[in-house]
CSV table of C-alpha atoms in Angstrom, one decimal:
chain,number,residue,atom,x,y,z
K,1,UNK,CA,0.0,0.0,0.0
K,2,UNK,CA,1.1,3.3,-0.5
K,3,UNK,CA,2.4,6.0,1.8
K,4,UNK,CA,-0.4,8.6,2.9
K,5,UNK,CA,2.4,10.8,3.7
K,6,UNK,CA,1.6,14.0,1.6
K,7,UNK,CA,5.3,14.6,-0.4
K,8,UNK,CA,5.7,18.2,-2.0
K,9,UNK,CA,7.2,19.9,-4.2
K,10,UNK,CA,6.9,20.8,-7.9
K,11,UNK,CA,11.4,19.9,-9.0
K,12,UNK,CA,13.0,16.9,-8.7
K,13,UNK,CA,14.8,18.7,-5.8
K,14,UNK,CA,11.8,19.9,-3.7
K,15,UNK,CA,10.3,16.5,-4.3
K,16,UNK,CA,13.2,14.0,-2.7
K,17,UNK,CA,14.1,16.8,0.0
K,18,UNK,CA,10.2,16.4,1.2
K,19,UNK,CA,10.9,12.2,1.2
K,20,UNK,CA,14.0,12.8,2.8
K,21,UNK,CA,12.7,15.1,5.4
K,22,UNK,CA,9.6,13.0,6.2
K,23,UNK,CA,12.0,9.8,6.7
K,24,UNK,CA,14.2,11.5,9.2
K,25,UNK,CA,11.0,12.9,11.3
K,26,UNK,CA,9.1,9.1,11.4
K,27,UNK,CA,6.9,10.3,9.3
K,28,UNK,CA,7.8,7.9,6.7
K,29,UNK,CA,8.9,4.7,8.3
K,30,UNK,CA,11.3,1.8,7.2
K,31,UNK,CA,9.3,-0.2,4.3
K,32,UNK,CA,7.1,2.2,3.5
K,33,UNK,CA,5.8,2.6,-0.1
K,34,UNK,CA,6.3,5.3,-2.1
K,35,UNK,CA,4.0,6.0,-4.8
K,36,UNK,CA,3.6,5.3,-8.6
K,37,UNK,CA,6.1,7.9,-10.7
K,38,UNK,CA,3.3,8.5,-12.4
K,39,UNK,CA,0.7,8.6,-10.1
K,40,UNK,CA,2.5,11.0,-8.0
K,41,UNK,CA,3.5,13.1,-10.9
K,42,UNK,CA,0.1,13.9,-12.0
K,43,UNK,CA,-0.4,14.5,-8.1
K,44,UNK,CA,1.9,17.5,-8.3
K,45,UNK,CA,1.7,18.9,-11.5
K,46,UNK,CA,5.1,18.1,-12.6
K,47,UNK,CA,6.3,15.5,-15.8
K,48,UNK,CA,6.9,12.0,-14.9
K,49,UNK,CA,10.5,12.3,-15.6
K,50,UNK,CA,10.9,14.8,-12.7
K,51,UNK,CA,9.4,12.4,-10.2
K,52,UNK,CA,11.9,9.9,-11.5
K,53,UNK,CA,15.1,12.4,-11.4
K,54,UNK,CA,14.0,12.6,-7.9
K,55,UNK,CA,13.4,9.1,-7.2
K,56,UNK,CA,16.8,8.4,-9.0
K,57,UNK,CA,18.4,10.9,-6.4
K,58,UNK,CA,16.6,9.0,-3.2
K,59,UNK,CA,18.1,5.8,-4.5
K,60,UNK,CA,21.8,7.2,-4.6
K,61,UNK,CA,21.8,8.3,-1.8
K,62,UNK,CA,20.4,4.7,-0.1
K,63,UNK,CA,16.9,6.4,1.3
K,64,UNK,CA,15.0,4.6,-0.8
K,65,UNK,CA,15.5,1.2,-2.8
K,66,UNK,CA,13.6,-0.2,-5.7
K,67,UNK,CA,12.3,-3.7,-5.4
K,68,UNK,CA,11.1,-4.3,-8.7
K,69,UNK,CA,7.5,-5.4,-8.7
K,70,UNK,CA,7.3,-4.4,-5.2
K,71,UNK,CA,8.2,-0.4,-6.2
K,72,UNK,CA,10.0,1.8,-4.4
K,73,UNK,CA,9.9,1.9,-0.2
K,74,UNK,CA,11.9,3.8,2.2
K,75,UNK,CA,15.6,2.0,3.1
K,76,UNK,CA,15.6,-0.3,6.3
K,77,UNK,CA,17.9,2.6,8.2
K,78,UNK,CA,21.6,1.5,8.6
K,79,UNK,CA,21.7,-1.9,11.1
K,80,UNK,CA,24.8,-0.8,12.8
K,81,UNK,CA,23.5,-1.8,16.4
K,82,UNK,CA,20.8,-3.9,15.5
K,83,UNK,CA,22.5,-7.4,15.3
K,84,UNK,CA,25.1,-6.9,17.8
K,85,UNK,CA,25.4,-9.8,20.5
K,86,UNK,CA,24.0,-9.0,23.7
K,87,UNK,CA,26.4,-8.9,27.1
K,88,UNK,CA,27.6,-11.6,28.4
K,89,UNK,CA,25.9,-12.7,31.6
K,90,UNK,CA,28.5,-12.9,34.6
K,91,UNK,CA,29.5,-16.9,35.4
K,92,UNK,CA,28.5,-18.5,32.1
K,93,UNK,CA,30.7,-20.7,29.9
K,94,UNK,CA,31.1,-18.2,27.2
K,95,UNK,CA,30.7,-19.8,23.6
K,96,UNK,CA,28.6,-17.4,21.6
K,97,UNK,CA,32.3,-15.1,20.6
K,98,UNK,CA,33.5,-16.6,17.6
K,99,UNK,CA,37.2,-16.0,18.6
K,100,UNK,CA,39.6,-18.2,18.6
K,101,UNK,CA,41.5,-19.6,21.4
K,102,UNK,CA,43.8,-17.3,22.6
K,103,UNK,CA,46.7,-20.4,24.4
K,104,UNK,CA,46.5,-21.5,20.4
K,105,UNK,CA,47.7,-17.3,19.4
K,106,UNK,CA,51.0,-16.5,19.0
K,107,UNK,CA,52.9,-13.3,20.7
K,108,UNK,CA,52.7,-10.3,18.9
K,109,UNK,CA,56.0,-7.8,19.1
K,110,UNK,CA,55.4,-4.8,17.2
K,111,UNK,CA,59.2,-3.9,15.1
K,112,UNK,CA,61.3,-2.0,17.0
K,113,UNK,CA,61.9,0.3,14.5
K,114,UNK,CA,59.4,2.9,12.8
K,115,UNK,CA,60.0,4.0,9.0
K,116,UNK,CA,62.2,6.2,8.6
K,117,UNK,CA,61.1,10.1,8.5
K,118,UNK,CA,57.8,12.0,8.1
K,119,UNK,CA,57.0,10.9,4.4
K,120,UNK,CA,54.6,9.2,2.6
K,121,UNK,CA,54.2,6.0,1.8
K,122,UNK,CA,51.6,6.9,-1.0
K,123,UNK,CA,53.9,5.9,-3.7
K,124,UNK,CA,54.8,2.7,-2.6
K,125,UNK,CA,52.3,1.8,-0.2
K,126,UNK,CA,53.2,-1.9,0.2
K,127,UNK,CA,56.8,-3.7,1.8
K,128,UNK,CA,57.9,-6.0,-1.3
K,129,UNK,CA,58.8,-8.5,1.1
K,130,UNK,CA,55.1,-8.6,1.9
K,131,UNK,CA,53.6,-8.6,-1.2
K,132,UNK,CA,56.0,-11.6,-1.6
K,133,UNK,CA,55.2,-13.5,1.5
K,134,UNK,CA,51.5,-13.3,0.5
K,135,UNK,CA,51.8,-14.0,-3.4
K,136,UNK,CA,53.2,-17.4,-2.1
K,137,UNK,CA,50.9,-17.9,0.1
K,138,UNK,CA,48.0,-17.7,-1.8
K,139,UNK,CA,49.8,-19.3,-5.0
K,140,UNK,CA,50.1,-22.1,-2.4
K,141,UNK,CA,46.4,-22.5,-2.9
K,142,UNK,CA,45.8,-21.9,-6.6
K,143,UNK,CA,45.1,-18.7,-6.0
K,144,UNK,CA,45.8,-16.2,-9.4
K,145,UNK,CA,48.2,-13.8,-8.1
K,146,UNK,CA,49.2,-11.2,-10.5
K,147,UNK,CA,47.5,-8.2,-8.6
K,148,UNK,CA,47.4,-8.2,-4.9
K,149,UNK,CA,46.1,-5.2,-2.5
K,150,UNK,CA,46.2,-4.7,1.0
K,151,UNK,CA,43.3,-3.2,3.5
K,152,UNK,CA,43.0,-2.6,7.1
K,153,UNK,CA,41.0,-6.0,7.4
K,154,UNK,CA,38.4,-8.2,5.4
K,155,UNK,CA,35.3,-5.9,6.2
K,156,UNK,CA,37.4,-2.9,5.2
K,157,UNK,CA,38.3,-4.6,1.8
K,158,UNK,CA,35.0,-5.7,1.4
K,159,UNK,CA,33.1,-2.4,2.0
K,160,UNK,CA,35.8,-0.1,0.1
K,161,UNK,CA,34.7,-2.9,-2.8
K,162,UNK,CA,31.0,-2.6,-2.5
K,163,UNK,CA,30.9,0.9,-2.5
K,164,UNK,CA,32.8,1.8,-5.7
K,165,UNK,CA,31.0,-0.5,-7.6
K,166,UNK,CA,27.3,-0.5,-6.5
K,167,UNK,CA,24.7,2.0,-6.4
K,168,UNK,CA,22.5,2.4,-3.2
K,169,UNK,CA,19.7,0.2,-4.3
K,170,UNK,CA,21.7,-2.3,-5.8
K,171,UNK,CA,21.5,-6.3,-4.8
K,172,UNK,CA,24.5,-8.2,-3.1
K,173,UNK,CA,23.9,-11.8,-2.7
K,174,UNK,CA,25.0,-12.9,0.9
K,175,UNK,CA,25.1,-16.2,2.7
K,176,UNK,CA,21.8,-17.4,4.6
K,177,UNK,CA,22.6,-17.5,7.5
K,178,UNK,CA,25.7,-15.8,7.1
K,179,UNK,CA,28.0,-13.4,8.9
K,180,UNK,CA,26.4,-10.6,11.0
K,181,UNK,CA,28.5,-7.9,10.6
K,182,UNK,CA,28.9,-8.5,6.4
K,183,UNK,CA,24.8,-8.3,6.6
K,184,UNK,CA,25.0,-4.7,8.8
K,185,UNK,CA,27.6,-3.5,6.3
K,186,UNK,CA,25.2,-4.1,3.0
K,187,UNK,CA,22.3,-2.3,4.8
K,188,UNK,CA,24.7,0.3,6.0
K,189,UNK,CA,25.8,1.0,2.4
K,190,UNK,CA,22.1,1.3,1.0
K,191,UNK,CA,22.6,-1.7,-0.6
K,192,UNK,CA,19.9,-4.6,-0.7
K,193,UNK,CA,20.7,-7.8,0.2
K,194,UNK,CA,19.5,-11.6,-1.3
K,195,UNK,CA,19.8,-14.1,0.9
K,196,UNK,CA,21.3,-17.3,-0.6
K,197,UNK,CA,20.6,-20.8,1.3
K,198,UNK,CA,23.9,-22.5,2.1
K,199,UNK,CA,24.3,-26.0,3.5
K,200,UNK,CA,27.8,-28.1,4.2
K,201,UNK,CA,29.1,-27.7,1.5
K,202,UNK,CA,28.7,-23.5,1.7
K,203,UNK,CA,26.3,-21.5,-1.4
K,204,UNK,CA,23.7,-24.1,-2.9
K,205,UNK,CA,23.7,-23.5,-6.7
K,206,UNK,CA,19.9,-23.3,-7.0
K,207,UNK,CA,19.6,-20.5,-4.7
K,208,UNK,CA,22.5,-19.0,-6.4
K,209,UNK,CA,20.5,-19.4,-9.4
K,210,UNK,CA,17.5,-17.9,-7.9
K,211,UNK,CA,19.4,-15.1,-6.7
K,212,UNK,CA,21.3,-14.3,-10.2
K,213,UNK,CA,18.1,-14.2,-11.9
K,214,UNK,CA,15.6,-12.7,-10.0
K,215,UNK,CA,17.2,-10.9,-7.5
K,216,UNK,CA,19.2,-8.2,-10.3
K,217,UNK,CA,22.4,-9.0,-8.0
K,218,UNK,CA,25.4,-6.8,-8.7
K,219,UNK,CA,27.9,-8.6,-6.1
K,220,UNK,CA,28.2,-12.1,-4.6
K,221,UNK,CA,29.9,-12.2,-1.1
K,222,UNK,CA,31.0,-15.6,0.0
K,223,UNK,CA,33.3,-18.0,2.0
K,224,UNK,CA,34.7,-20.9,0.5
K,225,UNK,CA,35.5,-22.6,4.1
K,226,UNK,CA,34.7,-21.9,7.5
K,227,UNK,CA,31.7,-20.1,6.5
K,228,UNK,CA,30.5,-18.5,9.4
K,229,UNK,CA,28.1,-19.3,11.3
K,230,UNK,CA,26.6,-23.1,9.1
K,231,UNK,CA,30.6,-23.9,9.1
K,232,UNK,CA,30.2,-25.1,4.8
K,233,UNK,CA,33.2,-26.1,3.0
K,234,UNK,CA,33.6,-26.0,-0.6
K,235,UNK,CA,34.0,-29.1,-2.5
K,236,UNK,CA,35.7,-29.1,-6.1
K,237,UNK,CA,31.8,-30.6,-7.4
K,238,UNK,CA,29.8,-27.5,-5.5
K,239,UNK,CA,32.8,-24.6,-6.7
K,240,UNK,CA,32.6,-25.7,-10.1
K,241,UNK,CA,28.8,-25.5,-10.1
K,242,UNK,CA,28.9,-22.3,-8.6
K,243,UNK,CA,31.8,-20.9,-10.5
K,244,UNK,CA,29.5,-22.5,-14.1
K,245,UNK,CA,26.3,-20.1,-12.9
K,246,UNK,CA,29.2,-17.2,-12.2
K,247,UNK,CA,30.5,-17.2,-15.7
K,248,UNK,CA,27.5,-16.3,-17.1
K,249,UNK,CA,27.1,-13.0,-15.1
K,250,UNK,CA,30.5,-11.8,-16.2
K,251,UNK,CA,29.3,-7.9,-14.9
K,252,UNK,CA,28.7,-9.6,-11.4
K,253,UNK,CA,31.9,-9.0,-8.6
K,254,UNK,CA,32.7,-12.0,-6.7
K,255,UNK,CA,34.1,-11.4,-3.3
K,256,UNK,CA,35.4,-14.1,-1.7
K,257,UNK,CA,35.9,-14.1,2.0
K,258,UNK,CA,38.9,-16.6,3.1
K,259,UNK,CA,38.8,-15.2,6.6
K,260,UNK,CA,40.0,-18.2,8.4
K,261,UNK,CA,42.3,-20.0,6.2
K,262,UNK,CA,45.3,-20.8,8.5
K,263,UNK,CA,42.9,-22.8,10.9
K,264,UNK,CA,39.7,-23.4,8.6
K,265,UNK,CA,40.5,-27.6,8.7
K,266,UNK,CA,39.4,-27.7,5.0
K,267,UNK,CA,41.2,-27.5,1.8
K,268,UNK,CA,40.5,-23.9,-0.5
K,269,UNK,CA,38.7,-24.9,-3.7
K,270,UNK,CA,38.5,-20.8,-4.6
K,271,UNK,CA,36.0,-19.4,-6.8
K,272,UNK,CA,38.8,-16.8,-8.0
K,273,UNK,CA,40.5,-19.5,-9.9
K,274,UNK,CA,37.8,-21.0,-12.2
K,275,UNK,CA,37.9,-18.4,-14.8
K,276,UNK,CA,36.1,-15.2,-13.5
K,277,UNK,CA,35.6,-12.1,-14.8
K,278,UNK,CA,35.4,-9.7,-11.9
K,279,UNK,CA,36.7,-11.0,-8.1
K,280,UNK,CA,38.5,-10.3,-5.3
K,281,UNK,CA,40.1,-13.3,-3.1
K,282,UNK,CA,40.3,-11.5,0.5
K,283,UNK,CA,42.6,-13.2,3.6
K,284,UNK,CA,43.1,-12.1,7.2
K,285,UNK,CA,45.0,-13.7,9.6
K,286,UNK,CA,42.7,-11.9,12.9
K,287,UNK,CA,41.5,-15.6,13.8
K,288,UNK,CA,44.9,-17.3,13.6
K,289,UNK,CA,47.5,-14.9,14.4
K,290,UNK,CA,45.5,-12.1,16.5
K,291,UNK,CA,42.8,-10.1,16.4
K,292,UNK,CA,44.9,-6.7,16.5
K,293,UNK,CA,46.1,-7.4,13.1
K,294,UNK,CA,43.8,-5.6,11.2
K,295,UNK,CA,45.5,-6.7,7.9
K,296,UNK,CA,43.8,-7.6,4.9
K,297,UNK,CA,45.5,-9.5,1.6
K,298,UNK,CA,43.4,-9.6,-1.3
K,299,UNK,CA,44.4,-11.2,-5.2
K,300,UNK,CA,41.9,-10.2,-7.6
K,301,UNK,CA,41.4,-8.9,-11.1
K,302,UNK,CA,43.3,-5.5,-12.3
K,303,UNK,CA,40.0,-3.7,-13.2
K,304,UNK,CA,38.6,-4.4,-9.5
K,305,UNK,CA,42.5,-3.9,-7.8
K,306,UNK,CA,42.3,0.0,-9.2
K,307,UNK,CA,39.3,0.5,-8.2
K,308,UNK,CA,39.9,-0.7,-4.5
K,309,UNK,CA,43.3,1.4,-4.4
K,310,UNK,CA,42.0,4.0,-6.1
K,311,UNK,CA,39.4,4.7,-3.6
K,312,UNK,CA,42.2,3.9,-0.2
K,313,UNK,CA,44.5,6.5,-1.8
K,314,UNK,CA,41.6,9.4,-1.1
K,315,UNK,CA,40.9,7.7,2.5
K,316,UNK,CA,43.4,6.4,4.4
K,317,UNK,CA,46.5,6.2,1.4
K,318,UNK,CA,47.6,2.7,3.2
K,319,UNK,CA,48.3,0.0,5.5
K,320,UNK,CA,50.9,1.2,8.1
K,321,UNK,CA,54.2,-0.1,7.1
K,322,UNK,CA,54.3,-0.7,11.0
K,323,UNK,CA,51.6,-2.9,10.6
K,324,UNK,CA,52.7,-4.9,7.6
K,325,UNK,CA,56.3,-5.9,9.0
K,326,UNK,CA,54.5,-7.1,12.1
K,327,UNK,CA,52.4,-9.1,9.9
K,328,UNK,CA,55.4,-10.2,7.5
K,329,UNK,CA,57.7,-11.3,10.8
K,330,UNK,CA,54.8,-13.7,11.8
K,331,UNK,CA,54.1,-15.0,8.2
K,332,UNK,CA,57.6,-15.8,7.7
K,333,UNK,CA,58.4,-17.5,11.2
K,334,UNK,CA,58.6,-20.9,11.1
K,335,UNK,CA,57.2,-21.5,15.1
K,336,UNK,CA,54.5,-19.4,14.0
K,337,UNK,CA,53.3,-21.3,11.4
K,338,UNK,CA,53.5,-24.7,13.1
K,339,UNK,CA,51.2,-23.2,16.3
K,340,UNK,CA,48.8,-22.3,13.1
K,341,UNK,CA,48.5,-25.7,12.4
K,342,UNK,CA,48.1,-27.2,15.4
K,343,UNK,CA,45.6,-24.4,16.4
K,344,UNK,CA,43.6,-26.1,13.0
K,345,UNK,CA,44.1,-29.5,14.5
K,346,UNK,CA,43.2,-28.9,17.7
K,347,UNK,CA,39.5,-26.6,16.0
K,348,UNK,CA,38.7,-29.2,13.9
K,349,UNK,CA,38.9,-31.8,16.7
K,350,UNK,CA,37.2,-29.8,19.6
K,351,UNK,CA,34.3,-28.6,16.7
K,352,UNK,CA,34.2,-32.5,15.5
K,353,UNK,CA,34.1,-33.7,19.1
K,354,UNK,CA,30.9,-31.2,20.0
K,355,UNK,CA,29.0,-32.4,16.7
K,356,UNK,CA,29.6,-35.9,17.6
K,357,UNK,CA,28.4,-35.1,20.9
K,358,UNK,CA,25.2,-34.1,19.4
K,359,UNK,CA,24.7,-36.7,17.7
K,360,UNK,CA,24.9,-39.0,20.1
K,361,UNK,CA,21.7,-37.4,22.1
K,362,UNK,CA,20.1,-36.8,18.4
K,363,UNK,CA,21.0,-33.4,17.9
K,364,UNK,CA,22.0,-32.1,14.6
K,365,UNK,CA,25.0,-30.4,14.3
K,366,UNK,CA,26.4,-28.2,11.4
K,367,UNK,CA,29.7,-27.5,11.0
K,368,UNK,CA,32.4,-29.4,8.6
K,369,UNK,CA,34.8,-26.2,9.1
K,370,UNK,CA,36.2,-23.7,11.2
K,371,UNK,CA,35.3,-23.1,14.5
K,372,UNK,CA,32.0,-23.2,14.9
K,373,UNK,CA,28.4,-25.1,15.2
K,374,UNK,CA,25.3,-24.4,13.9
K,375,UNK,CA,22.0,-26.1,15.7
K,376,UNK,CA,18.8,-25.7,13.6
K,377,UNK,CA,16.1,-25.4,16.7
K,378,UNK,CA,12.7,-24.8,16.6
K,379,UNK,CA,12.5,-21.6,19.3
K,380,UNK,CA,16.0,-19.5,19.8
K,381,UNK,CA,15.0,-17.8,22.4
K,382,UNK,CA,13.7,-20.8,24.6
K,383,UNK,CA,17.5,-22.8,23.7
K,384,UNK,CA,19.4,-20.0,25.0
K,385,UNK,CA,17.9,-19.0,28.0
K,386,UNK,CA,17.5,-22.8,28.7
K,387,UNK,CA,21.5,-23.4,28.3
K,388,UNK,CA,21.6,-20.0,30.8
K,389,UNK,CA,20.2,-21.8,33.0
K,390,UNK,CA,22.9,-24.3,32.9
K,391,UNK,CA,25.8,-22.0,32.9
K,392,UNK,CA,26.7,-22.2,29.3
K,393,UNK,CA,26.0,-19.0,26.7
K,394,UNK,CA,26.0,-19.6,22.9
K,395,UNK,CA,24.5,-17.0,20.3
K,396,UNK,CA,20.7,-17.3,18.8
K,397,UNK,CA,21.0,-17.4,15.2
K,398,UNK,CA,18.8,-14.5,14.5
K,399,UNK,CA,21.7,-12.0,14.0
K,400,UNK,CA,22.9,-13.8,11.5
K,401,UNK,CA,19.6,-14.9,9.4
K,402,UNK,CA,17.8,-13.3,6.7
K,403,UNK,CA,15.0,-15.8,5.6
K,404,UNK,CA,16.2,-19.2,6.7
K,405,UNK,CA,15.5,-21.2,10.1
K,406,UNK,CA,16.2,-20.3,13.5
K,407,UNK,CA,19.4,-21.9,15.1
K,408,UNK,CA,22.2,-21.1,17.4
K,409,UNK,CA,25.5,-20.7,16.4
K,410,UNK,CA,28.3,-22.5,19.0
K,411,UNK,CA,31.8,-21.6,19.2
K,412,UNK,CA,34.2,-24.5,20.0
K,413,UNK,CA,37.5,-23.2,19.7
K,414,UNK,CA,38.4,-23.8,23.0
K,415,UNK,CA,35.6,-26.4,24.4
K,416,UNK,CA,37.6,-29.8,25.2
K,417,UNK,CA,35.6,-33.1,25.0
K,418,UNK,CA,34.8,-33.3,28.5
K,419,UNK,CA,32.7,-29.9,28.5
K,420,UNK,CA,31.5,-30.8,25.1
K,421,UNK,CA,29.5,-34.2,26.3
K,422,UNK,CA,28.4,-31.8,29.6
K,423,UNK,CA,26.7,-29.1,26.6
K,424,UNK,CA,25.1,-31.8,24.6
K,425,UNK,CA,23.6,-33.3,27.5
K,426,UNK,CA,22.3,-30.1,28.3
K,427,UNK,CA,21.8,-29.1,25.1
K,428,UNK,CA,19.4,-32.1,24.5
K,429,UNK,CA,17.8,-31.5,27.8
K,430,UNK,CA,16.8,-27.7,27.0
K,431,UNK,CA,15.5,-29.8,24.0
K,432,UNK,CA,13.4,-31.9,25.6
K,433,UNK,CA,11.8,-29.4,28.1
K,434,UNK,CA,10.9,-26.7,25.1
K,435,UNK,CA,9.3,-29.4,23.1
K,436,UNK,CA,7.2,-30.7,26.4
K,437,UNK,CA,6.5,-26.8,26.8
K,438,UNK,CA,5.5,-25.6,23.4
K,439,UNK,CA,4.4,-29.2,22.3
K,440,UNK,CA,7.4,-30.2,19.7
């Protein structure tokens, strides 16, 4: 139905500053339904193609969005706070963090020596030595590396991405569920996002489908292992039927998130190396060497790698060179690199351990990667207060959920098999007592 919200104005700028002024006094909430160009053009006197300048002007700058059949509506406002996890009670097993363990982190010394001087690194706003230590590493994986970027972190990368080559208004296909703070980022950049159903093995290829064709995406966001929170893992069958759909949307950026890679406990099958068009392969190292390292490496094509540094030159012109030797003595230091892999050993066996747990108490557990487990449950809300109860904390799903089920999302970096029969037990108790309660 259509707003009853009188707008005014008789140009294309009197006309959005009357939208824009009624969204910032409530007057026009989140949703709401602006009318037919035409319809409202006749309303005011004024051509059609001045209500659509105006309209057009709304959309770019993210307070409206078009949703095709379903016309244009006022912009859900910027989600910033809205899927942020709740405090932690005092005295509860926390496992609703996603971090990693931190006896499994290594020590972090900054260098003892700054760069040289008050200049700037503008022209050469990468150590070689890095670019090096990273072109390897991601070769190691198949990775193309011919053009490699850096950013202060994956979400960084990400957003400086989506925001030079969207529109507000534009579609970005995201995981379903998928990572909270990638989902507050697309709303917080006026863009609209599709949700795409994932299962173990990460993106299904009919919902990707779906999404390509109906949903007029501009940008896929993805992780090919550990996604977060379903814990899917690409296998060589699912990335070459992804990669097959992919190819025919040549105009569509793929952005592929390879967040946890040093402790992910599955192989990379990458997107980025099946032929592409447009894509960025992003890496961190925050879950395996620290979460102070906000360091991003990303390989991708040389359209989409001037675009990025194009934009980081006007903002913050680079990485600190600090920074990037911290992250270059770690990469390169042989202890280091063993305590990575035993921190992936000792994930996959404590994340294992807790879905095998499960399963024993017929509980279904997702989670073939990374550090986390995802438990499809019928009511959030009555799982997670029922596990208070018992000491433990874990994090309902809903913050991470667009149209799929409800579920909670358990972190088992550091949960040891004796604590992970003591949560199942409880787990399948809470179970038990909500489906007594609400009748199954």
């Amino acid at each position: 139905m259509a707003i009853q919200y009188a707008i005014t104005g008789t140009t294309a700028k009197g006309i959005s500053a009357s939208v824009e002024r009624a969204v910032s006094e409530g007057s026009l909430e989140s949703g709401a339904a602006l009318p037919p160009v035409r319809r409202l053009a006749e309303r005011l006197g004024v051509s059609p193609g001045t209500v659509a300048t105006a309209y057009q002007e709304l959309r770019r700058r993210g307070i409206v969005v078009t949703r095709g059949r379903g016309g244009t509506v006022v912009a859900d406002a910027p989600a910033a706070a809205s899927r942020r996890p709740p405090k932690v009670p005092e005295g509860l097993r926390n496992l609703a963090g996603g971090h990693p363990d931190p006896a499994l982190l290594p020590d972090v010394a900054p260098p003892v020596r700054l760069s040289p001087g008050a200049r700037s690194h503008r022209a050469a706003p990468r150590l070689p030595e890095l670019e090096e230590a990273v072109r390897a590493w991601l070769g190691r994986d198949g990775v193309p590396v011919e053009h490699i970027t850096f950013a202060h972190g994956a979400l960084d990368l990400v957003g400086r991405l989506l925001s030079v080559e969207l529109r507000p208004g534009d579609a970005v296909a995201v995981e379903d569920p998928g990572y909270h703070h990638l989902l507050d980022l697309v709303t917080a950049l006026g863009l609209r996002t599709v949700p795409v159903a994932v299962d173990g093995e990460g993106m299904r290829p009919d919902a990707l489908r779906t999404a390509l064709r109906d949903g007029g995406v501009r940008a896929v966001v993805h992780s090919p292992r550990a996604q977060n929170p379903y814990g899917g893992r690409f296998s060589p069958a699912r990335r070459d039927a992804l990669a097959a759909l992919l190819r025919e949307a040549p105009d569509v950026l793929v952005v592929e998130n390879d967040y946890a890679s040093g402790i992910a406990g599955a192989p990379l099958h990458s997107l980025c190396a099946a032929g592409l068009t447009r894509w960025a392969h992003v890496r961190t190292v925050t879950k395996s060497l620290g979460a102070d390292l906000r360091w991003a490496a990303a390989a991708c094509d040389a359209t989409t790698l001037a675009r990025h540094d194009g934009r980081l030159l006007l903002t913050s012109g680079w990485v600190s060179h600090l920074l990037q030797a911290a992250v270059l003595a770690l990469l390169t230091d042989a202890d280091t690199s063993a305590l990575v892999e035993r921190a992936g050993t000792a994930y996959a066996r404590r994340r294992d351990g807790l879905v095998t747990a499960l399963a024993e108490r017929g509980v279904t557990g997702h989670g073939r990667s990374g550090m986390n487990v995802w438990v499809p449950v019928r009511d959030e809300s009555a799982v997670v207060n029922g596990l208070r109860t018992r000491g433990w904390w874990v994090a309902a799903g809903a913050r991470f959920r667009v149209a799929s089920e409800p579920g909670v999302r358990i972190t088992a970096a550091d949960l040891e098999e004796a604590e992970a029969v003591r949560l199942a037990a409880d787990f399948a108790a809470v179970l038990g007592e909500a489906e007594a309660t609400y009748g199954g």
